[in-house]
Coordinates of C-alpha atoms in Angstrom, one line a residue:
Q67 CA 109.9 -70.0 190.7
V68 CA 107.1 -69.9 188.3
Q69 CA 104.4 -72.5 188.7
L70 CA 101.2 -73.1 187.1
V71 CA 98.6 -75.8 188.4
E72 CA 95.4 -76.7 186.5
S73 CA 92.6 -78.4 188.3
G74 CA 88.8 -79.2 187.4
G75 CA 89.2 -81.9 184.7
G76 CA 87.1 -84.8 185.0
S77 CA 84.7 -87.4 183.3
V78 CA 81.6 -85.9 182.2
Q79 CA 78.7 -86.5 179.7
A80 CA 78.3 -85.0 176.4
G81 CA 76.6 -81.9 176.8
D82 CA 77.8 -81.1 180.4
S83 CA 79.7 -78.5 181.9
L84 CA 83.2 -78.3 183.5
R85 CA 85.4 -75.3 184.9
L86 CA 89.0 -75.6 184.8
S87 CA 91.1 -73.5 187.2
C88 CA 94.7 -72.6 186.7
A89 CA 96.4 -71.2 189.8
V90 CA 99.5 -69.1 189.1
S91 CA 102.5 -68.9 191.6
G92 CA 105.7 -66.4 190.7
L93 CA 103.9 -64.3 188.2
T94 CA 101.0 -61.9 188.5
V95 CA 98.2 -62.7 186.3
S96 CA 97.0 -59.0 185.6
N97 CA 100.5 -58.5 184.0
I98 CA 100.4 -61.6 181.5
R99 CA 98.6 -63.1 178.7
M100 CA 97.1 -66.5 179.8
G101 CA 95.9 -69.3 177.5
W102 CA 94.2 -72.6 177.4
F103 CA 95.4 -75.4 175.0
R104 CA 94.7 -79.2 174.7
Q105 CA 96.3 -82.1 173.2
T106 CA 94.9 -85.5 172.5
P107 CA 97.7 -88.5 171.9
G108 CA 99.5 -88.2 168.6
K109 CA 98.5 -84.5 167.9
E110 CA 100.0 -81.3 168.4
R111 CA 98.8 -79.1 171.2
A112 CA 95.8 -76.9 170.0
F113 CA 94.8 -73.4 171.0
V114 CA 91.4 -73.2 172.7
A115 CA 91.2 -69.9 174.3
G116 CA 93.4 -66.8 175.2
I117 CA 92.8 -63.6 177.4
S118 CA 94.9 -60.4 177.4
W119 CA 96.9 -59.2 180.1
G120 CA 94.1 -56.9 181.1
G121 CA 91.4 -59.2 180.5
S122 CA 89.6 -56.9 178.4
N123 CA 90.4 -59.1 175.0
T124 CA 89.6 -62.9 174.9
Y125 CA 90.2 -65.1 172.0
Y126 CA 88.9 -68.5 170.7
A127 CA 89.2 -71.1 168.4
D128 CA 86.3 -71.5 166.2
S129 CA 85.2 -74.9 167.7
V130 CA 84.4 -73.4 171.2
K131 CA 83.1 -70.1 170.5
G132 CA 79.8 -69.4 172.3
R133 CA 80.4 -72.6 174.5
F134 CA 83.7 -71.8 176.2
T135 CA 84.8 -68.7 178.5
I136 CA 88.2 -67.8 179.6
S137 CA 88.3 -65.6 182.5
K138 CA 90.9 -64.4 185.1
D139 CA 90.6 -63.6 188.9
N140 CA 93.6 -61.2 189.6
T141 CA 92.8 -61.3 193.4
K142 CA 93.3 -65.2 193.3
N143 CA 95.9 -64.9 190.7
T144 CA 94.1 -67.6 188.5
A145 CA 92.9 -68.2 185.3
Y146 CA 89.7 -70.0 184.4
L147 CA 88.2 -71.8 181.5
Q148 CA 84.3 -72.6 181.6
M149 CA 83.3 -75.1 179.3
N150 CA 79.7 -75.6 178.3
S151 CA 77.8 -78.4 176.0
L152 CA 81.1 -80.4 176.1
K153 CA 81.3 -82.7 173.2
P154 CA 83.1 -86.3 173.1
E155 CA 85.6 -85.1 170.6
E156 CA 86.9 -82.4 173.2
T157 CA 88.2 -85.3 175.2
A158 CA 92.0 -84.3 176.0
V159 CA 94.4 -83.1 178.1
Y160 CA 93.9 -79.3 178.8
Y161 CA 96.9 -77.3 179.4
C162 CA 97.0 -73.5 180.5
G163 CA 100.0 -71.3 179.8
A164 CA 101.2 -68.0 180.6
G165 CA 103.1 -65.5 178.3
P166 CA 104.3 -61.7 178.4
A167 CA 101.7 -59.1 178.0
V168 CA 103.3 -58.4 174.3
G169 CA 103.6 -61.1 171.8
S170 CA 102.2 -64.4 171.1
R171 CA 104.5 -67.0 172.8
Y172 CA 104.0 -68.7 176.2
D173 CA 106.8 -69.6 178.3
Y174 CA 105.1 -71.4 181.1
W175 CA 102.9 -74.3 181.0
G176 CA 101.1 -76.4 183.7
Q177 CA 101.0 -80.2 184.1
G178 CA 97.6 -80.4 182.1
T179 CA 94.3 -81.8 183.5
Q180 CA 92.4 -84.6 181.9
V181 CA 89.0 -84.0 180.5
T182 CA 86.8 -86.8 179.2
V183 CA 83.6 -86.6 177.6
S184 CA 81.6 -89.5 176.9
S185 CA 78.4 -89.7 174.5

């Protein structure tokens, strides 16, 4: 059974940092793509960052480039999203997703973790 469990969300002030974690079971992160998305009420889930199965390629939404970093630790079977200089408009539920090594779809999702950034 595949399971993705996010953690690390919370309430912070604008300009602060948070690191989200996504612990994966039932899959091996070294063989899959991982991604982070976020969603606010009434809006579609939006791509934030992605990392290739080998970890050598990373991708970011323009709005987070230079501030967010996606990574994964194969020994811990966990993906991370380091978020720096957070902004109030980035308040959202953050989800991690996992997909096959080749392609663009994400087949598995976590339950989400709330990030609230106050000004």
